[in-house]
PDB file of N, CA, C, O and CB in Angstrom:
ATOM      1  N   UNK A   1      91.248-262.448 -61.638  1.00  0.00           N
ATOM      2  CA  UNK A   1      92.358-261.536 -61.522  1.00  0.00           C
ATOM      3  C   UNK A   1      93.673-262.305 -61.378  1.00  0.00           C
ATOM      4  O   UNK A   1      94.677-261.944 -61.993  1.00  0.00           O
ATOM      5  CB  UNK A   1      92.150-260.598 -60.339  1.00  0.00           C
ATOM      6  N   UNK A   2      93.665-263.343 -60.580  1.00  0.00           N
ATOM      7  CA  UNK A   2      94.891-264.122 -60.384  1.00  0.00           C
ATOM      8  C   UNK A   2      95.297-264.826 -61.668  1.00  0.00           C
ATOM      9  O   UNK A   2      96.486-264.950 -61.962  1.00  0.00           O
ATOM     10  CB  UNK A   2      94.705-265.148 -59.259  1.00  0.00           C
ATOM     11  N   UNK A   3      94.316-265.288 -62.432  1.00  0.00           N
ATOM     12  CA  UNK A   3      94.618-265.938 -63.706  1.00  0.00           C
ATOM     13  C   UNK A   3      95.286-264.997 -64.685  1.00  0.00           C
ATOM     14  O   UNK A   3      96.198-265.389 -65.411  1.00  0.00           O
ATOM     15  CB  UNK A   3      93.359-266.493 -64.318  1.00  0.00           C
ATOM     16  N   UNK A   4      94.834-263.763 -64.705  1.00  0.00           N
ATOM     17  CA  UNK A   4      95.422-262.766 -65.597  1.00  0.00           C
ATOM     18  C   UNK A   4      96.859-262.467 -65.181  1.00  0.00           C
ATOM     19  O   UNK A   4      97.748-262.386 -66.028  1.00  0.00           O
ATOM     20  CB  UNK A   4      94.582-261.472 -65.597  1.00  0.00           C
ATOM     21  N   UNK A   5      97.088-262.304 -63.880  1.00  0.00           N
ATOM     22  CA  UNK A   5      98.438-262.020 -63.395  1.00  0.00           C
ATOM     23  C   UNK A   5      99.383-263.187 -63.667  1.00  0.00           C
ATOM     24  O   UNK A   5     100.545-262.980 -64.019  1.00  0.00           O
ATOM     25  CB  UNK A   5      98.408-261.710 -61.898  1.00  0.00           C
ATOM     26  N   UNK A   6      98.887-264.407 -63.506  1.00  0.00           N
ATOM     27  CA  UNK A   6      99.709-265.582 -63.782  1.00  0.00           C
ATOM     28  C   UNK A   6     100.087-265.632 -65.255  1.00  0.00           C
ATOM     29  O   UNK A   6     101.235-265.921 -65.593  1.00  0.00           O
ATOM     30  CB  UNK A   6      98.970-266.867 -63.379  1.00  0.00           C
ATOM     31  N   UNK A   7      99.129-265.352 -66.132  1.00  0.00           N
ATOM     32  CA  UNK A   7      99.416-265.363 -67.565  1.00  0.00           C
ATOM     33  C   UNK A   7     100.427-264.287 -67.945  1.00  0.00           C
ATOM     34  O   UNK A   7     101.310-264.527 -68.769  1.00  0.00           O
ATOM     35  CB  UNK A   7      98.133-265.170 -68.360  1.00  0.00           C
ATOM     36  N   UNK A   8     100.303-263.111 -67.353  1.00  0.00           N
ATOM     37  CA  UNK A   8     101.262-262.049 -67.660  1.00  0.00           C
ATOM     38  C   UNK A   8     102.661-262.428 -67.182  1.00  0.00           C
ATOM     39  O   UNK A   8     103.648-262.175 -67.873  1.00  0.00           O
ATOM     40  CB  UNK A   8     100.823-260.724 -67.014  1.00  0.00           C
ATOM     41  N   UNK A   9     102.741-263.025 -66.021  1.00  0.00           N
ATOM     42  CA  UNK A   9     104.036-263.445 -65.487  1.00  0.00           C
ATOM     43  C   UNK A   9     104.663-264.520 -66.373  1.00  0.00           C
ATOM     44  O   UNK A   9     105.848-264.450 -66.698  1.00  0.00           O
ATOM     45  CB  UNK A   9     103.881-263.967 -64.046  1.00  0.00           C
ATOM     46  N   UNK A  10     103.870-265.506 -66.759  1.00  0.00           N
ATOM     47  CA  UNK A  10     104.373-266.553 -67.650  1.00  0.00           C
ATOM     48  C   UNK A  10     104.787-265.981 -68.998  1.00  0.00           C
ATOM     49  O   UNK A  10     105.801-266.384 -69.568  1.00  0.00           O
ATOM     50  CB  UNK A  10     103.315-267.637 -67.847  1.00  0.00           C
ATOM     51  N   UNK A  11     104.002-265.045 -69.501  1.00  0.00           N
ATOM     52  CA  UNK A  11     104.320-264.445 -70.797  1.00  0.00           C
ATOM     53  C   UNK A  11     105.663-263.727 -70.756  1.00  0.00           C
ATOM     54  O   UNK A  11     106.443-263.819 -71.704  1.00  0.00           O
ATOM     55  CB  UNK A  11     103.219-263.471 -71.218  1.00  0.00           C
ATOM     56  N   UNK A  12     105.939-263.012 -69.667  1.00  0.00           N
ATOM     57  CA  UNK A  12     107.207-262.295 -69.562  1.00  0.00           C
ATOM     58  C   UNK A  12     108.400-263.244 -69.530  1.00  0.00           C
ATOM     59  O   UNK A  12     109.462-262.916 -70.060  1.00  0.00           O
ATOM     60  CB  UNK A  12     107.211-261.423 -68.321  1.00  0.00           C
ATOM     61  N   UNK A  13     108.241-264.405 -68.919  1.00  0.00           N
ATOM     62  CA  UNK A  13     109.354-265.337 -68.815  1.00  0.00           C
ATOM     63  C   UNK A  13     109.473-266.271 -70.018  1.00  0.00           C
ATOM     64  O   UNK A  13     110.580-266.639 -70.411  1.00  0.00           O
ATOM     65  CB  UNK A  13     109.212-266.148 -67.564  1.00  0.00           C
ATOM     66  N   UNK A  14     108.347-266.653 -70.598  1.00  0.00           N
ATOM     67  CA  UNK A  14     108.349-267.642 -71.674  1.00  0.00           C
ATOM     68  C   UNK A  14     108.497-267.011 -73.053  1.00  0.00           C
ATOM     69  O   UNK A  14     109.045-267.639 -73.959  1.00  0.00           O
ATOM     70  CB  UNK A  14     107.080-268.454 -71.627  1.00  0.00           C
ATOM     71  N   UNK A  15     108.025-265.795 -73.228  1.00  0.00           N
ATOM     72  CA  UNK A  15     108.010-265.162 -74.554  1.00  0.00           C
ATOM     73  C   UNK A  15     109.367-265.135 -75.252  1.00  0.00           C
ATOM     74  O   UNK A  15     109.435-265.516 -76.420  1.00  0.00           O
ATOM     75  CB  UNK A  15     107.506-263.761 -74.429  1.00  0.00           C
ATOM     76  N   UNK A  16     110.435-264.714 -74.611  1.00  0.00           N
ATOM     77  CA  UNK A  16     111.717-264.685 -75.334  1.00  0.00           C
ATOM     78  C   UNK A  16     112.145-266.060 -75.853  1.00  0.00           C
ATOM     79  O   UNK A  16     112.668-266.168 -76.962  1.00  0.00           O
ATOM     80  CB  UNK A  16     112.800-264.133 -74.430  1.00  0.00           C
ATOM     81  N   UNK A  17     111.928-267.090 -75.071  1.00  0.00           N
ATOM     82  CA  UNK A  17     112.297-268.439 -75.518  1.00  0.00           C
ATOM     83  C   UNK A  17     111.423-268.888 -76.683  1.00  0.00           C
ATOM     84  O   UNK A  17     111.921-269.462 -77.652  1.00  0.00           O
ATOM     85  CB  UNK A  17     112.179-269.439 -74.358  1.00  0.00           C
ATOM     86  N   UNK A  18     110.117-268.627 -76.589  1.00  0.00           N
ATOM     87  CA  UNK A  18     109.220-269.019 -77.672  1.00  0.00           C
ATOM     88  C   UNK A  18     109.526-268.263 -78.957  1.00  0.00           C
ATOM     89  O   UNK A  18     109.482-268.839 -80.044  1.00  0.00           O
ATOM     90  CB  UNK A  18     107.773-268.785 -77.267  1.00  0.00           C
ATOM     91  N   UNK A  19     109.830-266.996 -78.840  1.00  0.00           N
ATOM     92  CA  UNK A  19     110.167-266.209 -80.027  1.00  0.00           C
ATOM     93  C   UNK A  19     111.450-266.740 -80.655  1.00  0.00           C
ATOM     94  O   UNK A  19     111.561-266.811 -81.879  1.00  0.00           O
ATOM     95  CB  UNK A  19     110.320-264.710 -79.669  1.00  0.00           C
ATOM     96  N   UNK A  20     112.405-267.108 -79.831  1.00  0.00           N
ATOM     97  CA  UNK A  20     113.655-267.663 -80.340  1.00  0.00           C
ATOM     98  C   UNK A  20     113.427-268.993 -81.050  1.00  0.00           C
ATOM     99  O   UNK A  20     114.096-269.286 -82.041  1.00  0.00           O
ATOM    100  CB  UNK A  20     114.653-267.844 -79.204  1.00  0.00           C
ATOM    101  N   UNK A  21     112.494-269.797 -80.558  1.00  0.00           N
ATOM    102  CA  UNK A  21     112.228-271.110 -81.147  1.00  0.00           C
ATOM    103  C   UNK A  21     111.383-271.009 -82.413  1.00  0.00           C
ATOM    104  O   UNK A  21     111.718-271.621 -83.428  1.00  0.00           O
ATOM    105  CB  UNK A  21     111.531-272.005 -80.135  1.00  0.00           C
ATOM    106  N   UNK A  22     110.289-270.243 -82.367  1.00  0.00           N
ATOM    107  CA  UNK A  22     109.302-270.268 -83.441  1.00  0.00           C
ATOM    108  C   UNK A  22     109.466-269.182 -84.499  1.00  0.00           C
ATOM    109  O   UNK A  22     109.013-269.370 -85.628  1.00  0.00           O
ATOM    110  CB  UNK A  22     107.957-270.158 -82.857  1.00  0.00           C
ATOM    111  N   UNK A  23     110.091-268.066 -84.181  1.00  0.00           N
ATOM    112  CA  UNK A  23     110.142-266.940 -85.112  1.00  0.00           C
ATOM    113  C   UNK A  23     111.555-266.792 -85.672  1.00  0.00           C
ATOM    114  O   UNK A  23     112.506-266.500 -84.946  1.00  0.00           O
ATOM    115  CB  UNK A  23     109.693-265.630 -84.416  1.00  0.00           C
ATOM    116  N   UNK A  24     111.665-267.006 -86.995  1.00  0.00           N
ATOM    117  CA  UNK A  24     112.943-266.796 -87.670  1.00  0.00           C
ATOM    118  C   UNK A  24     113.014-265.401 -88.279  1.00  0.00           C
ATOM    119  O   UNK A  24     114.047-264.733 -88.231  1.00  0.00           O
ATOM    120  CB  UNK A  24     113.158-267.856 -88.754  1.00  0.00           C
ATOM    121  N   UNK A  25     111.886-264.979 -88.856  1.00  0.00           N
ATOM    122  CA  UNK A  25     111.813-263.652 -89.470  1.00  0.00           C
ATOM    123  C   UNK A  25     110.806-262.826 -88.684  1.00  0.00           C
ATOM    124  O   UNK A  25     109.647-263.221 -88.551  1.00  0.00           O
ATOM    125  CB  UNK A  25     111.414-263.739 -90.988  1.00  0.00           C
ATOM    126  N   UNK A  26     111.232-261.700 -88.171  1.00  0.00           N
ATOM    127  CA  UNK A  26     110.390-260.879 -87.296  1.00  0.00           C
ATOM    128  C   UNK A  26     109.114-260.423 -87.997  1.00  0.00           C
ATOM    129  O   UNK A  26     108.075-260.298 -87.347  1.00  0.00           O
ATOM    130  CB  UNK A  26     111.170-259.664 -86.805  1.00  0.00           C
ATOM    131  N   UNK A  27     109.161-260.173 -89.286  1.00  0.00           N
ATOM    132  CA  UNK A  27     108.003-259.638 -90.001  1.00  0.00           C
ATOM    133  C   UNK A  27     107.069-260.714 -90.547  1.00  0.00           C
ATOM    134  O   UNK A  27     106.082-260.384 -91.204  1.00  0.00           O
ATOM    135  CB  UNK A  27     108.469-258.773 -91.129  1.00  0.00           C
ATOM    136  N   UNK A  28     107.349-261.981 -90.296  1.00  0.00           N
ATOM    137  CA  UNK A  28     106.506-263.063 -90.795  1.00  0.00           C
ATOM    138  C   UNK A  28     105.333-263.284 -89.842  1.00  0.00           C
ATOM    139  O   UNK A  28     105.522-263.743 -88.715  1.00  0.00           O
ATOM    140  CB  UNK A  28     107.327-264.367 -90.963  1.00  0.00           C
ATOM    141  N   UNK A  29     104.124-262.957 -90.294  1.00  0.00           N
ATOM    142  CA  UNK A  29     102.936-263.033 -89.439  1.00  0.00           C
ATOM    143  C   UNK A  29     102.565-264.469 -89.094  1.00  0.00           C
ATOM    144  O   UNK A  29     102.027-264.715 -88.014  1.00  0.00           O
ATOM    145  CB  UNK A  29     101.761-262.354 -90.117  1.00  0.00           C
ATOM    146  N   UNK A  30     102.833-265.415 -89.969  1.00  0.00           N
ATOM    147  CA  UNK A  30     102.465-266.808 -89.704  1.00  0.00           C
ATOM    148  C   UNK A  30     103.277-267.396 -88.550  1.00  0.00           C
ATOM    149  O   UNK A  30     102.767-268.212 -87.782  1.00  0.00           O
ATOM    150  CB  UNK A  30     102.662-267.655 -90.963  1.00  0.00           C
ATOM    151  N   UNK A  31     104.508-266.991 -88.431  1.00  0.00           N
ATOM    152  CA  UNK A  31     105.332-267.482 -87.325  1.00  0.00           C
ATOM    153  C   UNK A  31     104.865-266.905 -85.992  1.00  0.00           C
ATOM    154  O   UNK A  31     104.896-267.593 -84.971  1.00  0.00           O
ATOM    155  CB  UNK A  31     106.806-267.130 -87.560  1.00  0.00           C
ATOM    156  N   UNK A  32     104.435-265.651 -85.997  1.00  0.00           N
ATOM    157  CA  UNK A  32     103.929-265.031 -84.774  1.00  0.00           C
ATOM    158  C   UNK A  32     102.583-265.617 -84.383  1.00  0.00           C
ATOM    159  O   UNK A  32     102.231-265.623 -83.203  1.00  0.00           O
ATOM    160  CB  UNK A  32     103.810-263.518 -84.951  1.00  0.00           C
ATOM    161  N   UNK A  33     101.836-266.103 -85.341  1.00  0.00           N
ATOM    162  CA  UNK A  33     100.511-266.654 -85.067  1.00  0.00           C
ATOM    163  C   UNK A  33     100.588-267.816 -84.081  1.00  0.00           C
ATOM    164  O   UNK A  33      99.733-267.930 -83.202  1.00  0.00           O
ATOM    165  CB  UNK A  33      99.847-267.113 -86.366  1.00  0.00           C
ATOM    166  N   UNK A  34     101.582-268.668 -84.206  1.00  0.00           N
ATOM    167  CA  UNK A  34     101.699-269.818 -83.298  1.00  0.00           C
ATOM    168  C   UNK A  34     101.910-269.367 -81.855  1.00  0.00           C
ATOM    169  O   UNK A  34     101.402-270.001 -80.930  1.00  0.00           O
ATOM    170  CB  UNK A  34     102.858-270.728 -83.735  1.00  0.00           C
ATOM    171  N   UNK A  35     102.645-268.291 -81.657  1.00  0.00           N
ATOM    172  CA  UNK A  35     102.870-267.786 -80.298  1.00  0.00           C
ATOM    173  C   UNK A  35     101.583-267.223 -79.715  1.00  0.00           C
ATOM    174  O   UNK A  35     101.266-267.479 -78.554  1.00  0.00           O
ATOM    175  CB  UNK A  35     103.968-266.707 -80.294  1.00  0.00           C
ATOM    176  N   UNK A  36     100.834-266.455 -80.514  1.00  0.00           N
ATOM    177  CA  UNK A  36      99.577-265.891 -80.022  1.00  0.00           C
ATOM    178  C   UNK A  36      98.550-266.982 -79.725  1.00  0.00           C
ATOM    179  O   UNK A  36      97.800-266.878 -78.754  1.00  0.00           O
ATOM    180  CB  UNK A  36      99.009-264.903 -81.040  1.00  0.00           C
ATOM    181  N   UNK A  37      98.512-268.019 -80.548  1.00  0.00           N
ATOM    182  CA  UNK A  37      97.595-269.133 -80.298  1.00  0.00           C
ATOM    183  C   UNK A  37      97.995-269.858 -79.018  1.00  0.00           C
ATOM    184  O   UNK A  37      97.129-270.236 -78.230  1.00  0.00           O
ATOM    185  CB  UNK A  37      97.584-270.115 -81.495  1.00  0.00           C
ATOM    186  N   UNK A  38      99.274-270.053 -78.801  1.00  0.00           N
ATOM    187  CA  UNK A  38      99.741-270.721 -77.584  1.00  0.00           C
ATOM    188  C   UNK A  38      99.354-269.930 -76.338  1.00  0.00           C
ATOM    189  O   UNK A  38      98.905-270.516 -75.353  1.00  0.00           O
ATOM    190  CB  UNK A  38     101.261-270.914 -77.632  1.00  0.00           C
ATOM    191  N   UNK A  39      99.521-268.615 -76.366  1.00  0.00           N
ATOM    192  CA  UNK A  39      99.141-267.805 -75.209  1.00  0.00           C
ATOM    193  C   UNK A  39      97.628-267.751 -75.025  1.00  0.00           C
ATOM    194  O   UNK A  39      97.146-267.643 -73.898  1.00  0.00           O
ATOM    195  CB  UNK A  39      99.692-266.395 -75.354  1.00  0.00           C
ATOM    196  N   UNK A  40      96.874-267.826 -76.124  1.00  0.00           N
ATOM    197  CA  UNK A  40      95.419-267.915 -76.002  1.00  0.00           C
ATOM    198  C   UNK A  40      95.030-269.203 -75.291  1.00  0.00           C
ATOM    199  O   UNK A  40      94.180-269.193 -74.401  1.00  0.00           O
ATOM    200  CB  UNK A  40      94.748-267.844 -77.389  1.00  0.00           C
ATOM    201  N   UNK A  41      95.650-270.313 -75.682  1.00  0.00           N
ATOM    202  CA  UNK A  41      95.340-271.604 -75.060  1.00  0.00           C
ATOM    203  C   UNK A  41      95.711-271.581 -73.578  1.00  0.00           C
ATOM    204  O   UNK A  41      94.938-272.051 -72.743  1.00  0.00           O
ATOM    205  CB  UNK A  41      96.086-272.753 -75.782  1.00  0.00           C
ATOM    206  N   UNK A  42      96.880-271.042 -73.243  1.00  0.00           N
ATOM    207  CA  UNK A  42      97.280-270.950 -71.833  1.00  0.00           C
ATOM    208  C   UNK A  42      96.315-270.083 -71.033  1.00  0.00           C
ATOM    209  O   UNK A  42      95.954-270.422 -69.906  1.00  0.00           O
ATOM    210  CB  UNK A  42      98.698-270.386 -71.719  1.00  0.00           C
ATOM    211  N   UNK A  43      95.906-268.978 -71.612  1.00  0.00           N
ATOM    212  CA  UNK A  43      94.967-268.082 -70.935  1.00  0.00           C
ATOM    213  C   UNK A  43      93.616-268.753 -70.743  1.00  0.00           C
ATOM    214  O   UNK A  43      93.009-268.641 -69.678  1.00  0.00           O
ATOM    215  CB  UNK A  43      94.800-266.783 -71.727  1.00  0.00           C
ATOM    216  N   UNK A  44      93.150-269.442 -71.759  1.00  0.00           N
ATOM    217  CA  UNK A  44      91.867-270.135 -71.685  1.00  0.00           C
ATOM    218  C   UNK A  44      91.897-271.224 -70.619  1.00  0.00           C
ATOM    219  O   UNK A  44      90.966-271.342 -69.822  1.00  0.00           O
ATOM    220  CB  UNK A  44      91.506-270.738 -73.045  1.00  0.00           C
ATOM    221  N   UNK A  45      92.962-272.019 -70.601  1.00  0.00           N
ATOM    222  CA  UNK A  45      93.078-273.090 -69.610  1.00  0.00           C
ATOM    223  C   UNK A  45      93.198-272.539 -68.190  1.00  0.00           C
ATOM    224  O   UNK A  45      92.637-273.110 -67.255  1.00  0.00           O
ATOM    225  CB  UNK A  45      94.283-273.971 -69.926  1.00  0.00           C
ATOM    226  N   UNK A  46      93.923-271.438 -68.024  1.00  0.00           N
ATOM    227  CA  UNK A  46      94.043-270.829 -66.695  1.00  0.00           C
ATOM    228  C   UNK A  46      92.689-270.333 -66.202  1.00  0.00           C
ATOM    229  O   UNK A  46      92.375-270.472 -65.020  1.00  0.00           O
ATOM    230  CB  UNK A  46      95.053-269.669 -66.722  1.00  0.00           C
ATOM    231  N   UNK A  47      91.893-269.764 -67.082  1.00  0.00           N
ATOM    232  CA  UNK A  47      90.574-269.278 -66.679  1.00  0.00           C
ATOM    233  C   UNK A  47      89.615-270.422 -66.375  1.00  0.00           C
ATOM    234  O   UNK A  47      88.816-270.325 -65.444  1.00  0.00           O
ATOM    235  CB  UNK A  47      89.989-268.393 -67.765  1.00  0.00           C
ATOM    236  N   UNK A  48      89.683-271.501 -67.143  1.00  0.00           N
ATOM    237  CA  UNK A  48      88.852-272.679 -66.858  1.00  0.00           C
ATOM    238  C   UNK A  48      89.245-273.262 -65.503  1.00  0.00           C
ATOM    239  O   UNK A  48      88.377-273.596 -64.696  1.00  0.00           O
ATOM    240  CB  UNK A  48      88.999-273.754 -67.980  1.00  0.00           C
ATOM    241  N   UNK A  49      90.538-273.386 -65.252  1.00  0.00           N
ATOM    242  CA  UNK A  49      91.008-273.901 -63.971  1.00  0.00           C
ATOM    243  C   UNK A  49      90.547-273.011 -62.826  1.00  0.00           C
ATOM    244  O   UNK A  49      90.128-273.513 -61.782  1.00  0.00           O
ATOM    245  CB  UNK A  49      92.533-274.017 -63.967  1.00  0.00           C
ATOM    246  N   UNK A  50      90.617-271.702 -63.007  1.00  0.00           N
ATOM    247  CA  UNK A  50      90.163-270.776 -61.972  1.00  0.00           C
ATOM    248  C   UNK A  50      88.676-270.966 -61.693  1.00  0.00           C
ATOM    249  O   UNK A  50      88.260-270.974 -60.535  1.00  0.00           O
ATOM    250  CB  UNK A  50      90.445-269.324 -62.387  1.00  0.00           C
ATOM    251  N   UNK A  51      87.877-271.118 -62.735  1.00  0.00           N
ATOM    252  CA  UNK A  51      86.432-271.300 -62.544  1.00  0.00           C
ATOM    253  C   UNK A  51      86.120-272.599 -61.805  1.00  0.00           C
ATOM    254  O   UNK A  51      85.151-272.660 -61.048  1.00  0.00           O
ATOM    255  CB  UNK A  51      85.714-271.289 -63.895  1.00  0.00           C
ATOM    256  N   UNK A  52      86.919-273.624 -62.013  1.00  0.00           N
ATOM    257  CA  UNK A  52      86.692-274.904 -61.341  1.00  0.00           C
ATOM    258  C   UNK A  52      87.134-274.876 -59.879  1.00  0.00           C
ATOM    259  O   UNK A  52      86.531-275.546 -59.041  1.00  0.00           O
ATOM    260  CB  UNK A  52      87.424-276.012 -62.076  1.00  0.00           C
ATOM    261  N   UNK A  53      88.166-274.118 -59.569  1.00  0.00           N
ATOM    262  CA  UNK A  53      88.764-274.139 -58.239  1.00  0.00           C
ATOM    263  C   UNK A  53      88.266-273.012 -57.341  1.00  0.00           C
ATOM    264  O   UNK A  53      88.223-273.175 -56.122  1.00  0.00           O
ATOM    265  CB  UNK A  53      90.258-274.062 -58.355  1.00  0.00           C
ATOM    266  N   UNK A  54      87.896-271.892 -57.906  1.00  0.00           N
ATOM    267  CA  UNK A  54      87.526-270.710 -57.118  1.00  0.00           C
ATOM    268  C   UNK A  54      86.266-270.956 -56.294  1.00  0.00           C
ATOM    269  O   UNK A  54      85.371-271.696 -56.700  1.00  0.00           O
ATOM    270  CB  UNK A  54      87.317-269.505 -58.036  1.00  0.00           C
ATOM    271  N   UNK A  55      86.221-270.327 -55.144  1.00  0.00           N
ATOM    272  CA  UNK A  55      85.067-270.425 -54.266  1.00  0.00           C
ATOM    273  C   UNK A  55      84.789-269.059 -53.652  1.00  0.00           C
ATOM    274  O   UNK A  55      85.659-268.189 -53.621  1.00  0.00           O
ATOM    275  CB  UNK A  55      85.295-271.491 -53.164  1.00  0.00           C
ATOM    276  N   UNK A  56      83.574-268.888 -53.170  1.00  0.00           N
ATOM    277  CA  UNK A  56      83.223-267.609 -52.551  1.00  0.00           C
ATOM    278  C   UNK A  56      83.387-267.643 -51.036  1.00  0.00           C
ATOM    279  O   UNK A  56      83.113-266.647 -50.366  1.00  0.00           O
ATOM    280  CB  UNK A  56      81.794-267.233 -52.903  1.00  0.00           C
ATOM    281  N   UNK A  57      83.827-268.761 -50.492  1.00  0.00           N
ATOM    282  CA  UNK A  57      83.992-268.896 -49.045  1.00  0.00           C
ATOM    283  C   UNK A  57      85.392-268.443 -48.629  1.00  0.00           C
ATOM    284  O   UNK A  57      86.370-268.756 -49.308  1.00  0.00           O
ATOM    285  CB  UNK A  57      83.743-270.358 -48.603  1.00  0.00           C
ATOM    286  N   UNK A  58      85.495-267.710 -47.519  1.00  0.00           N
ATOM    287  CA  UNK A  58      86.827-267.287 -47.057  1.00  0.00           C
ATOM    288  C   UNK A  58      87.641-268.482 -46.556  1.00  0.00           C
ATOM    289  O   UNK A  58      87.095-269.439 -46.007  1.00  0.00           O
ATOM    290  CB  UNK A  58      86.698-266.232 -45.938  1.00  0.00           C
ATOM    291  N   UNK A  59      88.933-268.406 -46.754  1.00  0.00           N
ATOM    292  CA  UNK A  59      89.825-269.460 -46.292  1.00  0.00           C
ATOM    293  C   UNK A  59      90.072-269.325 -44.794  1.00  0.00           C
ATOM    294  O   UNK A  59      89.826-268.269 -44.209  1.00  0.00           O
ATOM    295  CB  UNK A  59      91.154-269.421 -47.063  1.00  0.00           C
ATOM    296  N   UNK A  60      90.562-270.401 -44.175  1.00  0.00           N
ATOM    297  CA  UNK A  60      90.799-270.401 -42.731  1.00  0.00           C
ATOM    298  C   UNK A  60      91.842-269.368 -42.318  1.00  0.00           C
ATOM    299  O   UNK A  60      91.739-268.788 -41.237  1.00  0.00           O
ATOM    300  CB  UNK A  60      91.240-271.780 -42.276  1.00  0.00           C
ATOM    301  N   UNK A  61      92.837-269.129 -43.157  1.00  0.00           N
ATOM    302  CA  UNK A  61      93.895-268.199 -42.774  1.00  0.00           C
ATOM    303  C   UNK A  61      93.430-266.741 -42.780  1.00  0.00           C
ATOM    304  O   UNK A  61      94.159-265.865 -42.314  1.00  0.00           O
ATOM    305  CB  UNK A  61      95.075-268.358 -43.705  1.00  0.00           C
ATOM    306  N   UNK A  62      92.235-266.468 -43.294  1.00  0.00           N
ATOM    307  CA  UNK A  62      91.730-265.088 -43.293  1.00  0.00           C
ATOM    308  C   UNK A  62      90.891-264.778 -42.065  1.00  0.00           C
ATOM    309  O   UNK A  62      90.530-263.623 -41.837  1.00  0.00           O
ATOM    310  CB  UNK A  62      90.909-264.833 -44.540  1.00  0.00           C
ATOM    311  N   UNK A  63      90.579-265.787 -41.278  1.00  0.00           N
ATOM    312  CA  UNK A  63      89.731-265.583 -40.106  1.00  0.00           C
ATOM    313  C   UNK A  63      90.572-265.154 -38.909  1.00  0.00           C
ATOM    314  O   UNK A  63      91.708-265.596 -38.739  1.00  0.00           O
ATOM    315  CB  UNK A  63      88.947-266.865 -39.776  1.00  0.00           C
ATOM    316  N   UNK A  64      90.002-264.298 -38.096  1.00  0.00           N
ATOM    317  CA  UNK A  64      90.688-263.849 -36.886  1.00  0.00           C
ATOM    318  C   UNK A  64      90.156-264.619 -35.680  1.00  0.00           C
ATOM    319  O   UNK A  64      88.982-264.985 -35.624  1.00  0.00           O
ATOM    320  CB  UNK A  64      90.508-262.321 -36.681  1.00  0.00           C
ATOM    321  N   UNK A  65      91.034-264.851 -34.733  1.00  0.00           N
ATOM    322  CA  UNK A  65      90.655-265.553 -33.507  1.00  0.00           C
ATOM    323  C   UNK A  65      90.307-264.509 -32.454  1.00  0.00           C
ATOM    324  O   UNK A  65      91.116-263.638 -32.134  1.00  0.00           O
ATOM    325  CB  UNK A  65      91.804-266.499 -33.007  1.00  0.00           C
ATOM    326  N   UNK A  66      89.105-264.606 -31.926  1.00  0.00           N
ATOM    327  CA  UNK A  66      88.671-263.665 -30.895  1.00  0.00           C
ATOM    328  C   UNK A  66      88.772-264.323 -29.527  1.00  0.00           C
ATOM    329  O   UNK A  66      88.441-265.499 -29.375  1.00  0.00           O
ATOM    330  CB  UNK A  66      87.225-263.181 -31.161  1.00  0.00           C
ATOM    331  N   UNK A  67      89.226-263.570 -28.534  1.00  0.00           N
ATOM    332  CA  UNK A  67      89.366-264.103 -27.166  1.00  0.00           C
ATOM    333  C   UNK A  67      88.099-263.931 -26.396  1.00  0.00           C
ATOM    334  O   UNK A  67      88.028-264.319 -25.230  1.00  0.00           O
ATOM    335  CB  UNK A  67      90.506-263.425 -26.426  1.00  0.00           C
TER     336      UNK A  67
END
């Protein structure tokens, strides 16, 4: 879930710049293809990173101290 939210956030901020750099003609499908491939790669890498780092154990900050 966090990987998906991170990708959406990055897409909202990076997309206008990438479109300005890579797309000259709005209707040209080949120019848009590079942007979709780039976001696929970012999404894939974010999910791989999540699978490597994620754990099922609760973190210390989620535990409550009982008196």
